[in-house]
Short mmCIF file of C-alpha atoms and ligand atoms in Angstrom, two decimals:
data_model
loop_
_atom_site.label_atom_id
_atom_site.label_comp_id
_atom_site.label_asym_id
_atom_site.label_seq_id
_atom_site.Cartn_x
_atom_site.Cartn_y
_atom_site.Cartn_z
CA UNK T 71 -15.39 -19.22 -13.21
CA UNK T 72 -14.66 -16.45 -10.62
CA UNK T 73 -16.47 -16.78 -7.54
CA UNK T 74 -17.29 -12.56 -6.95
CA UNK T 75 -18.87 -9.74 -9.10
CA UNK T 76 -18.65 -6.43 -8.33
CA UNK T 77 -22.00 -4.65 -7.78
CA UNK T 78 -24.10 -1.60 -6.25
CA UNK T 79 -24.67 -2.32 -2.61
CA UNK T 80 -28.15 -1.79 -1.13
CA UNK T 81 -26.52 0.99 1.66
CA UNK T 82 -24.89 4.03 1.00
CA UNK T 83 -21.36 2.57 0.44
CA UNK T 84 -21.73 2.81 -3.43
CA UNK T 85 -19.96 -0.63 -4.99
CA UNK T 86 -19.13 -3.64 -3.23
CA UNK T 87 -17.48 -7.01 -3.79
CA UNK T 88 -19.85 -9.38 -3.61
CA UNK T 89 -19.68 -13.41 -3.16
CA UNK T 90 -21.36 -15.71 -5.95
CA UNK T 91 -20.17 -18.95 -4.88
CA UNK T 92 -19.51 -20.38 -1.33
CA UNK T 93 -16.09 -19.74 0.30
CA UNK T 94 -14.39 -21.38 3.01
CA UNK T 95 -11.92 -20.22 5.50
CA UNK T 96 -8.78 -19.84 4.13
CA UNK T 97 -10.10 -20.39 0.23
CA UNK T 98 -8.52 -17.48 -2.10
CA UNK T 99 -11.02 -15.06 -3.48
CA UNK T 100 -8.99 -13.48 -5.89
CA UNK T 101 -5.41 -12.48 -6.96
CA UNK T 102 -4.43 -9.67 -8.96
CA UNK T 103 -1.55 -7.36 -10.01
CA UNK T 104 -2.38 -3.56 -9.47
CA UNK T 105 -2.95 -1.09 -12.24
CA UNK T 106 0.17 0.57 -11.52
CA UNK T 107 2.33 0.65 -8.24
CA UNK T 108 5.07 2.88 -7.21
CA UNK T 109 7.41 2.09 -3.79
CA UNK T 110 7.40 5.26 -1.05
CA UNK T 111 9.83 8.02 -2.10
CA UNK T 112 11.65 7.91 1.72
CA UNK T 113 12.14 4.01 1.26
CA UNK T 114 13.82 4.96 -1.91
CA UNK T 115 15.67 7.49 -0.09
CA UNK T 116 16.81 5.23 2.73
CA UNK T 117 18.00 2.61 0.04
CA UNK T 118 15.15 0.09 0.51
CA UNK T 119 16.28 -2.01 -3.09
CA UNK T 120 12.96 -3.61 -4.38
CA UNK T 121 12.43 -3.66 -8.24
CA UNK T 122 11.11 -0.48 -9.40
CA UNK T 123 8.32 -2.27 -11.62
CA UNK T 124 6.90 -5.27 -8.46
CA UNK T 125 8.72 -4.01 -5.40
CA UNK T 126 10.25 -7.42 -5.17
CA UNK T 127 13.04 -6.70 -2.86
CA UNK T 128 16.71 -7.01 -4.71
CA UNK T 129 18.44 -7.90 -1.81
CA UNK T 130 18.46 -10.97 0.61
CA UNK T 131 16.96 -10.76 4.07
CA UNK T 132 20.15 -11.05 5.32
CA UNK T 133 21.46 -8.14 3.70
CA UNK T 134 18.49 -5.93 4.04
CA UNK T 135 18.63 -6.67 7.92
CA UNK T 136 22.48 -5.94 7.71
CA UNK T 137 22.34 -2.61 5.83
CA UNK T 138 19.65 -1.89 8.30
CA UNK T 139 21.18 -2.54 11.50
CA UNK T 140 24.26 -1.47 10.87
CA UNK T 141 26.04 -4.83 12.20
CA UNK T 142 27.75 -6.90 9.07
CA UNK T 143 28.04 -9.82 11.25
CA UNK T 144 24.13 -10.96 11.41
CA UNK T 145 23.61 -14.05 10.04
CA UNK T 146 19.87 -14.94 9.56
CA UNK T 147 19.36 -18.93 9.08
CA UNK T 148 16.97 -20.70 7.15
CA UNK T 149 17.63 -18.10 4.64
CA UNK T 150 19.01 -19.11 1.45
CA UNK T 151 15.68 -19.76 -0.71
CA UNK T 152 15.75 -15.88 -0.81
CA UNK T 153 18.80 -16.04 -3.21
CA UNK T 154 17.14 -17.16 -6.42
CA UNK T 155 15.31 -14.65 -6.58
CA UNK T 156 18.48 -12.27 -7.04
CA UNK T 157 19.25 -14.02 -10.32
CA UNK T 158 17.01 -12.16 -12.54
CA UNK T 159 17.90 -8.96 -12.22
CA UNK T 160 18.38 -6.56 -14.77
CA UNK T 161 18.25 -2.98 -15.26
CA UNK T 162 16.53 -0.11 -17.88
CA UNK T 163 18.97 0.10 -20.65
CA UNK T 164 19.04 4.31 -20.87
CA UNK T 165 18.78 5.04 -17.13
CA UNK T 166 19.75 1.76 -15.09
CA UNK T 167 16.78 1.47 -12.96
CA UNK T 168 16.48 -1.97 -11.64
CA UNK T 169 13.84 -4.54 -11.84
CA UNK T 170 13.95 -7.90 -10.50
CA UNK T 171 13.31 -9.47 -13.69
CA UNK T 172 13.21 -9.55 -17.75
CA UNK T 173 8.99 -9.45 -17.49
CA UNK T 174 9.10 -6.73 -15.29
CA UNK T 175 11.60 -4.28 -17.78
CA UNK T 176 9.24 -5.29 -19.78
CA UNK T 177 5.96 -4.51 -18.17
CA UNK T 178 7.29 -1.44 -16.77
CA UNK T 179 8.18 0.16 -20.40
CA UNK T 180 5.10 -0.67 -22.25
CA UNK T 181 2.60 0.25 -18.98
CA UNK T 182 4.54 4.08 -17.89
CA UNK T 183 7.94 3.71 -17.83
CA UNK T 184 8.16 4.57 -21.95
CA UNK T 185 7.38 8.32 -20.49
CA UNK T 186 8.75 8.14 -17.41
CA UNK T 187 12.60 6.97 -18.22
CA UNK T 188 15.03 9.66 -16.90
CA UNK T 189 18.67 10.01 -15.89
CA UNK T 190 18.28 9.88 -12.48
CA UNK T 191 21.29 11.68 -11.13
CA UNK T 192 20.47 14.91 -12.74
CA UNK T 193 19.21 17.03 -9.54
CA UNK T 194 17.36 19.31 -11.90
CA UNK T 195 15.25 16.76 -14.20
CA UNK T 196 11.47 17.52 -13.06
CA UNK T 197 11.23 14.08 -11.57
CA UNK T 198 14.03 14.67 -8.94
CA UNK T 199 12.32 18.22 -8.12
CA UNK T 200 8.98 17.03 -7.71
CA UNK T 201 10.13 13.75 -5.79
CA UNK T 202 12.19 16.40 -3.46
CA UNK T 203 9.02 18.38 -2.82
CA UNK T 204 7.11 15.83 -2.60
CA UNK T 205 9.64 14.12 0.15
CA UNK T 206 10.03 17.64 2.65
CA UNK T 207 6.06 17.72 2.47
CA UNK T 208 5.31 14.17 3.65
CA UNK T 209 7.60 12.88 6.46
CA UNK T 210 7.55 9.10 7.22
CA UNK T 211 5.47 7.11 7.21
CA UNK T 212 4.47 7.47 4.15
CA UNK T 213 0.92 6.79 3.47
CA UNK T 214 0.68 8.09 -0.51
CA UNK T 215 3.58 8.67 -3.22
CA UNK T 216 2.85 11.85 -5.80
CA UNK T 217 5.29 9.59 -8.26
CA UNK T 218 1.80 6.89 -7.93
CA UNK T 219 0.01 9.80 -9.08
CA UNK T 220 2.39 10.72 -12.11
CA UNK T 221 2.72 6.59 -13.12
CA UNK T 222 -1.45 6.78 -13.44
CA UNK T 223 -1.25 9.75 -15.60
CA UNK T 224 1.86 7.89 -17.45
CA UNK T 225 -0.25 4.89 -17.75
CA UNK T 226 -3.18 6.78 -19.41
CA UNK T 227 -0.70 8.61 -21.44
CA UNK T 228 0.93 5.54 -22.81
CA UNK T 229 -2.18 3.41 -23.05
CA UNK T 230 -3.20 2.36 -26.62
CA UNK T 231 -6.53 3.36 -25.92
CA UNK T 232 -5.95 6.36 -23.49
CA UNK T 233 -9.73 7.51 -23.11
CA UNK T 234 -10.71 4.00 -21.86
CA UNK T 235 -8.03 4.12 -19.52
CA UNK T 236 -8.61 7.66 -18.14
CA UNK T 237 -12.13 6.38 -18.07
CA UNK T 238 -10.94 3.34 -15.29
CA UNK T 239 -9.37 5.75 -13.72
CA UNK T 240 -11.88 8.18 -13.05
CA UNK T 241 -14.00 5.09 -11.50
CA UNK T 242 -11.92 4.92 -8.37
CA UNK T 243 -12.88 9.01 -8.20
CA UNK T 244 -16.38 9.15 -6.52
CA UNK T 245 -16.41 12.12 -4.25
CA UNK T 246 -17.45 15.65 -4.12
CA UNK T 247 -15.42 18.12 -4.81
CA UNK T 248 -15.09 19.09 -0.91
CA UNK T 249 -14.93 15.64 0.34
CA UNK T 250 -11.81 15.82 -2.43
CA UNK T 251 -10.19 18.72 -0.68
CA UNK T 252 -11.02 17.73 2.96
CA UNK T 253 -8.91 14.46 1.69
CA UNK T 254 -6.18 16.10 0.52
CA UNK T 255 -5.94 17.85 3.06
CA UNK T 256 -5.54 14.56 5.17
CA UNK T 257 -2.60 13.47 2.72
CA UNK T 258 -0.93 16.52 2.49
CA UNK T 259 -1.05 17.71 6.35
CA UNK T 260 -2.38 21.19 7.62
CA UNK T 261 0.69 22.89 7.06
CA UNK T 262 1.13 21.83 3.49
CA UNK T 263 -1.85 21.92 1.87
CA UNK T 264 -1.37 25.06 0.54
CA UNK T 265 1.38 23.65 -1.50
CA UNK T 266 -1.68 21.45 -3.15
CA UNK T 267 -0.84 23.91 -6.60
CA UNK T 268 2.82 23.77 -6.65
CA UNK T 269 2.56 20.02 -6.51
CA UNK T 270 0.39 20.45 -9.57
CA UNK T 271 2.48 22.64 -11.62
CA UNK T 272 5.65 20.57 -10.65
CA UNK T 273 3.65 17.38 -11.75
CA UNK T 274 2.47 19.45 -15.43
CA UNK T 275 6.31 20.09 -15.82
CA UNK T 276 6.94 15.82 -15.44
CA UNK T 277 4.02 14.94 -17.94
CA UNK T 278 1.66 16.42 -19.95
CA UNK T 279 -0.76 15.70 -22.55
CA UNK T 280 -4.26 15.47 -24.60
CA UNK T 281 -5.83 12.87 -22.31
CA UNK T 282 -4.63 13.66 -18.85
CA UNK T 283 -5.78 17.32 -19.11
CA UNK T 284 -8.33 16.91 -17.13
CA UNK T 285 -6.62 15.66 -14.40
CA UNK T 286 -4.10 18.61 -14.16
CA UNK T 287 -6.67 20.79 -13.23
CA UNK T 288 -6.84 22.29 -10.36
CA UNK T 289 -10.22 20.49 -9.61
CA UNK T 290 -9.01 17.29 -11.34
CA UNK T 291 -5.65 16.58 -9.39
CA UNK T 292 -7.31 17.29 -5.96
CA UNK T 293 -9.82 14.48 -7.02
CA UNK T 294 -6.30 12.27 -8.46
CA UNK T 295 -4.63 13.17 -5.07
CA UNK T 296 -7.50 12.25 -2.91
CA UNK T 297 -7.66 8.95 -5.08
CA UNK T 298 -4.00 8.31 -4.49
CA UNK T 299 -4.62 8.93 -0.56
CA UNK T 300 -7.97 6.96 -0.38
CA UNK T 301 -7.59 3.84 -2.65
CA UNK T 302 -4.03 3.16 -3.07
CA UNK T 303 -3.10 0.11 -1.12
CA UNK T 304 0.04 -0.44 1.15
CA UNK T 305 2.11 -3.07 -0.27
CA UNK T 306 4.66 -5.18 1.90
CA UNK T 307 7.70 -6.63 0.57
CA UNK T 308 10.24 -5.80 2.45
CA UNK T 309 12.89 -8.52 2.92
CA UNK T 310 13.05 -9.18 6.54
CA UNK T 311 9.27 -9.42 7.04
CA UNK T 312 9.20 -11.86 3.91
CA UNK T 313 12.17 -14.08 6.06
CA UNK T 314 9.73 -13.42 9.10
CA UNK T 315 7.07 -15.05 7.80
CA UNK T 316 9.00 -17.86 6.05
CA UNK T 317 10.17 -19.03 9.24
CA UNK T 318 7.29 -18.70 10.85
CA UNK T 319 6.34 -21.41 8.77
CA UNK T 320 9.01 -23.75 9.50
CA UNK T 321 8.31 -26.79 11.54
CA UNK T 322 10.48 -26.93 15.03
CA UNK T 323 10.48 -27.29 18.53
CA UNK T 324 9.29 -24.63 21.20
CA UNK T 325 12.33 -24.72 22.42
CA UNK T 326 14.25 -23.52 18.39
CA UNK T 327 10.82 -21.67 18.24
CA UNK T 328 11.36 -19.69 21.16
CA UNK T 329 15.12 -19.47 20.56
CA UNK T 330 14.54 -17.81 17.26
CA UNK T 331 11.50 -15.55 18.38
CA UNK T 332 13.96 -14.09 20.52
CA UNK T 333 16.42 -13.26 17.81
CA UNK T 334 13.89 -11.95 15.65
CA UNK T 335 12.82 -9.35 18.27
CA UNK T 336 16.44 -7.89 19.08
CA UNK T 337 16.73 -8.12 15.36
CA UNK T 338 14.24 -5.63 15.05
CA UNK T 339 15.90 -3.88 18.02
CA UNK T 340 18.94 -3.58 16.15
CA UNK T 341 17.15 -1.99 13.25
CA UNK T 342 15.31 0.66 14.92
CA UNK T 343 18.28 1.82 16.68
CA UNK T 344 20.34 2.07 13.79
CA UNK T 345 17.86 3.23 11.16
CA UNK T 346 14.20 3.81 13.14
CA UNK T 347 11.23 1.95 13.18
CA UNK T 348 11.10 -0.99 10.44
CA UNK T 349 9.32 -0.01 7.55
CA UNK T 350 7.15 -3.02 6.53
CA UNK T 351 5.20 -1.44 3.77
CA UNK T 352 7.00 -0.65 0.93
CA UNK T 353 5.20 1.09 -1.32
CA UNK T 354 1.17 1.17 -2.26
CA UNK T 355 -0.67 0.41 -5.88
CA UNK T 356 -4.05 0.77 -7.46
CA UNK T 357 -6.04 -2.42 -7.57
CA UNK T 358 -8.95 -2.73 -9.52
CA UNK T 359 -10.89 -5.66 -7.99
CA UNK T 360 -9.58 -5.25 -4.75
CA UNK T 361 -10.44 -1.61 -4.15
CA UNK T 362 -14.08 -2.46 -4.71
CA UNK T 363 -14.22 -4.69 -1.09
CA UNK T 364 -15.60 -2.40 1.52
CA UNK T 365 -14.37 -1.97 4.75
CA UNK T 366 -16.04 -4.15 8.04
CA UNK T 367 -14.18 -4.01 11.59
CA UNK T 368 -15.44 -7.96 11.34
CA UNK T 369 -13.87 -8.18 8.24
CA UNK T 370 -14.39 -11.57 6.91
CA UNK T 371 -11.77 -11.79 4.33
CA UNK T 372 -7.99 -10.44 4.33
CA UNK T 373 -5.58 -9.87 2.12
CA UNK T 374 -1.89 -10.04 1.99
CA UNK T 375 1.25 -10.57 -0.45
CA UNK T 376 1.93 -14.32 -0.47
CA UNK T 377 4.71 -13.98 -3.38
CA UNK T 378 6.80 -11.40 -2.16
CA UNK T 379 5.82 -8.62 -4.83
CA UNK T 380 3.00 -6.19 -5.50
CA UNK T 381 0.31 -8.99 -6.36
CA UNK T 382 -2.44 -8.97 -4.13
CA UNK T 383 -4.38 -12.14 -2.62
CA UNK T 384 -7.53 -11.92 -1.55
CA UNK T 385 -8.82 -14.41 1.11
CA UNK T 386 -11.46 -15.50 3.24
CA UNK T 387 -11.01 -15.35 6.72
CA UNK T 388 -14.48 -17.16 7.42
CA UNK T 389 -17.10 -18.91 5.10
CA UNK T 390 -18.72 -16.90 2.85
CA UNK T 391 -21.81 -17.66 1.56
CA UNK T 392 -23.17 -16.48 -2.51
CA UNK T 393 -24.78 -12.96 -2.46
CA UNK T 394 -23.11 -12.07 0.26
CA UNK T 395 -20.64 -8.95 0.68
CA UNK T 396 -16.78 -9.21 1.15
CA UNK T 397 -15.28 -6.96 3.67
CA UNK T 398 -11.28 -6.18 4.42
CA UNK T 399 -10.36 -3.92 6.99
CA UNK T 400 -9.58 -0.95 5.87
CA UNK T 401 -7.69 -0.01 9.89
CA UNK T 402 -4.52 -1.82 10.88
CA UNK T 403 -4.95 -5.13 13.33
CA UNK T 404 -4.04 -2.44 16.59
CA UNK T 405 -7.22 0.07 15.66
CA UNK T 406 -9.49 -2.53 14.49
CA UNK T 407 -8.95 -4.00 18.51
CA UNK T 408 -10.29 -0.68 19.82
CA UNK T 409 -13.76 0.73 21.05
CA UNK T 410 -16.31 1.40 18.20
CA UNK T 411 -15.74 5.16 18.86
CA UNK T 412 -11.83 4.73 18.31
CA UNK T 413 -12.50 2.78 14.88
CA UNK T 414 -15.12 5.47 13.91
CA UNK T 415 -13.03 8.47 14.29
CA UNK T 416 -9.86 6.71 12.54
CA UNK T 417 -12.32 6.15 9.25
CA UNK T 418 -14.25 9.19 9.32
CA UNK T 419 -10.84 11.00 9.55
CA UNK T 420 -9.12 9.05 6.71
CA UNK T 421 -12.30 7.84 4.40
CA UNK T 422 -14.61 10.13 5.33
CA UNK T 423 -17.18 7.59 6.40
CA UNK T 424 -19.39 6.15 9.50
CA UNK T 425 -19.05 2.70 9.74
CA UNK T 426 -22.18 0.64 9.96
CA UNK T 427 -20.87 -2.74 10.10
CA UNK T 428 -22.40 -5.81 12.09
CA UNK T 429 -19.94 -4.95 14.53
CA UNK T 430 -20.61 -1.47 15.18
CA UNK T 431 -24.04 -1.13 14.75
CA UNK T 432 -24.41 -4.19 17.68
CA UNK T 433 -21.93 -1.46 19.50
CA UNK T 434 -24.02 1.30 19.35
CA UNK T 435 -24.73 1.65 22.65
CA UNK T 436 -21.58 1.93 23.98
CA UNK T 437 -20.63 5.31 25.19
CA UNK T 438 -19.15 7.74 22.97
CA UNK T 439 -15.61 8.26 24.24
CA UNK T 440 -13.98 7.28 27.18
CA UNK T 441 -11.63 9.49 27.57
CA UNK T 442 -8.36 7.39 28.37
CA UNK T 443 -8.57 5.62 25.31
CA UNK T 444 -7.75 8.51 23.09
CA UNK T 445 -4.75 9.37 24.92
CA UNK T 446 -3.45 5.36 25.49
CA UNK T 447 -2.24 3.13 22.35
CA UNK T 448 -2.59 0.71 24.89
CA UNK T 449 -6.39 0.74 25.76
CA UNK T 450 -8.06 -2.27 23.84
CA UNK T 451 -11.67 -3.50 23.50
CA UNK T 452 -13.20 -5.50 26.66
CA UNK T 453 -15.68 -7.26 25.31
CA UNK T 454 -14.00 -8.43 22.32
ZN1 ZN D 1051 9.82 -7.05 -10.49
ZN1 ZN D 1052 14.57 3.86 -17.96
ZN1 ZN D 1053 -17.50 -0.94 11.84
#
């Protein structure tokens, strides 16, 4: 039996995830695989390999870190697990996309990729034009991906029941019209917005049809874009964070522990010299379940990526008791260490909401701004 249900909360927030059994620290809440999930169009462009259907990277940590840095004589220990996973891959038998493995060619085709399969090296297919556009509006870091937009409307296309699926679509879409275009507006950046309708017309020229009408709208793919920008869900895969972690793991001394703490950091050194910062996050998806948790800045479950691919786990960072609500953190760890104000004006600028958590509302009192912390990354909390 699952242990959540998905419900109206009593405040303003709409739905929430909410317990029904009891959960302790570290127990998993939930796992799932997103609706549909599509890596960044720049980590695409700087040759990030991950399987186009899971994001599974398709190269070893070694290699990634290699490419990366620009030095072919890095050799990262403790690394040969990561091999097997390279056995598996195949590739789209009319354009030669990869995926990591069979189920995934699989998946891929019968979910979007029926509609979606092009020959990629033609510069003037609609995909590599709107991908193009897409890439000189939105600069890395990449927070959204239009081609996550056009695999939804792909997925609705190609469903067998394509109203239903429009129709779980259009539940992640809860917001005004304005609160649409203020979002977009976020996504897109000031000086781009404007380009909100050749986005649109580029997108009508990649897919069109009887059940995603609605969303090509002018109205209708402001509310798709803001959805993208709002709900989609970073997803880290990349290869030398998964060997990070998996050594992190390893049993050794302080001494080996320092020793290879130290090689990890000039590793990452190396890469940002070479190729800029590390990009951890490798693409984002649509979860279902997932989306529903609300945000908290004393979140008291997390989730994460345990299996190196876009499936999400969802777990609890401190008991939980039945009927109560789950809460992620919707800022990264750095933000979520700042004042109230700081946290406040990162989610009313990117979600459009004031937070009323536990942890803000026993903050209320604190001061509005001090004025350092705005200007200072480095400025953190006192009290916490
Ligand atoms: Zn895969
Ligand atoms: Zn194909
Ligand atoms: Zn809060």
């Amino acid at each position: 039996m699952e242990g959540f249900e998905i419900r109206i909360s009593n405040s303003k927030k709409g739905k929430g995830l909410f317990a029904t059994k009891q959960y302790n620290e570290g127990d998993i809440i939930l796992e799932e695989d997103p609706l549909v999930s599509c890596q960044f169009a720049w980590n695409a462009a700087y040759r990030y390999l991950a399987c186009d259907h899971c994001m599974r990277p398709l190269e070893t940590p070694e290699q990634n870190v290699i490419r990366l840095s620009g030095k072919p004589d890095i050799l990262l220990p403790h690394s040969n697990c990561f091999e097997d996973d390279l056995l598996n891959i195949t590739s789209c038998n009319q354009c030669g996309i990869l995926y990591c493995s069979e189920e995934c060619k699989v998946n891929s085709l019968a979910i979007y990729h029926r509609t979606l399969c092009y020959i990629q090296n033609d510069a003037h297919h609609p995909i590599n034009l709107l991908i193009e556009t897409w890439k000189q509006i939105h600069y890395p870091p990449e927070t959204a991906n239009i081609m996550l937009l056009v695999r939804i409307l792909a997925y609705i296309q190609q469903h067998s029941d394509p109203a239903s699926a429009a129709a779980t679509i259009k539940q992640f879409c809860h917001r005004t019209v304005n609160e649409d275009a203020e979002l977009v507006h976020k996504v897109l950046g000031d000086e781009f917005s404007g380009q909100l309708n050749t986005l649109r017309e580029m997108t009508a020229n990649v897919i069109n049809g009887e059940y995603i009408q609605e969303f090509l709208t002018p109205e209708g793919f402001c509310s798709l874009m803001a959805l993208v920008g709002t709900n989609s869900q970073g997803i880290g895969t990349s290869p030398l964070s998964l060997w990070v972690t998996s050594v992190s793991q390893l049993t050794m001394s302080d001494d080996e522990r320092q020793q290879l703490d130290m090689f990890i950091d000039k590793l990452y050194q190396y890469v940002e010299e070479e190729s800029g910062q590390f990009l951890n996050t490798e693409g984002s998806g649509l979860f279902q379940l997932q989306s529903a948790c609300n945000h908290s800045c004393a979140p008291n479950a997390e989730s994460s990526f345990p299996y190196g691919n876009h499936r999400i786990q969802l777990k609890a960072l401190k008991p939980i008791m039945p009927g109560q609500e789950i809460y992620i953190s919707y800022l990264d760890d750095c933000t979520l260490q700042r004042s109230r104000h700081s946290r406040q004006k990162e989610l009313a600028e990117n979600y459009l909401f004031m937070c009323w958590c536990e942890r803000c509302s026993s903050q209320s009192s604190e001061p509005d701004c001090t004025s350092e912390e705005d200007n200072s990354e480095e400025e953190i909390d006192a009290d916490d």
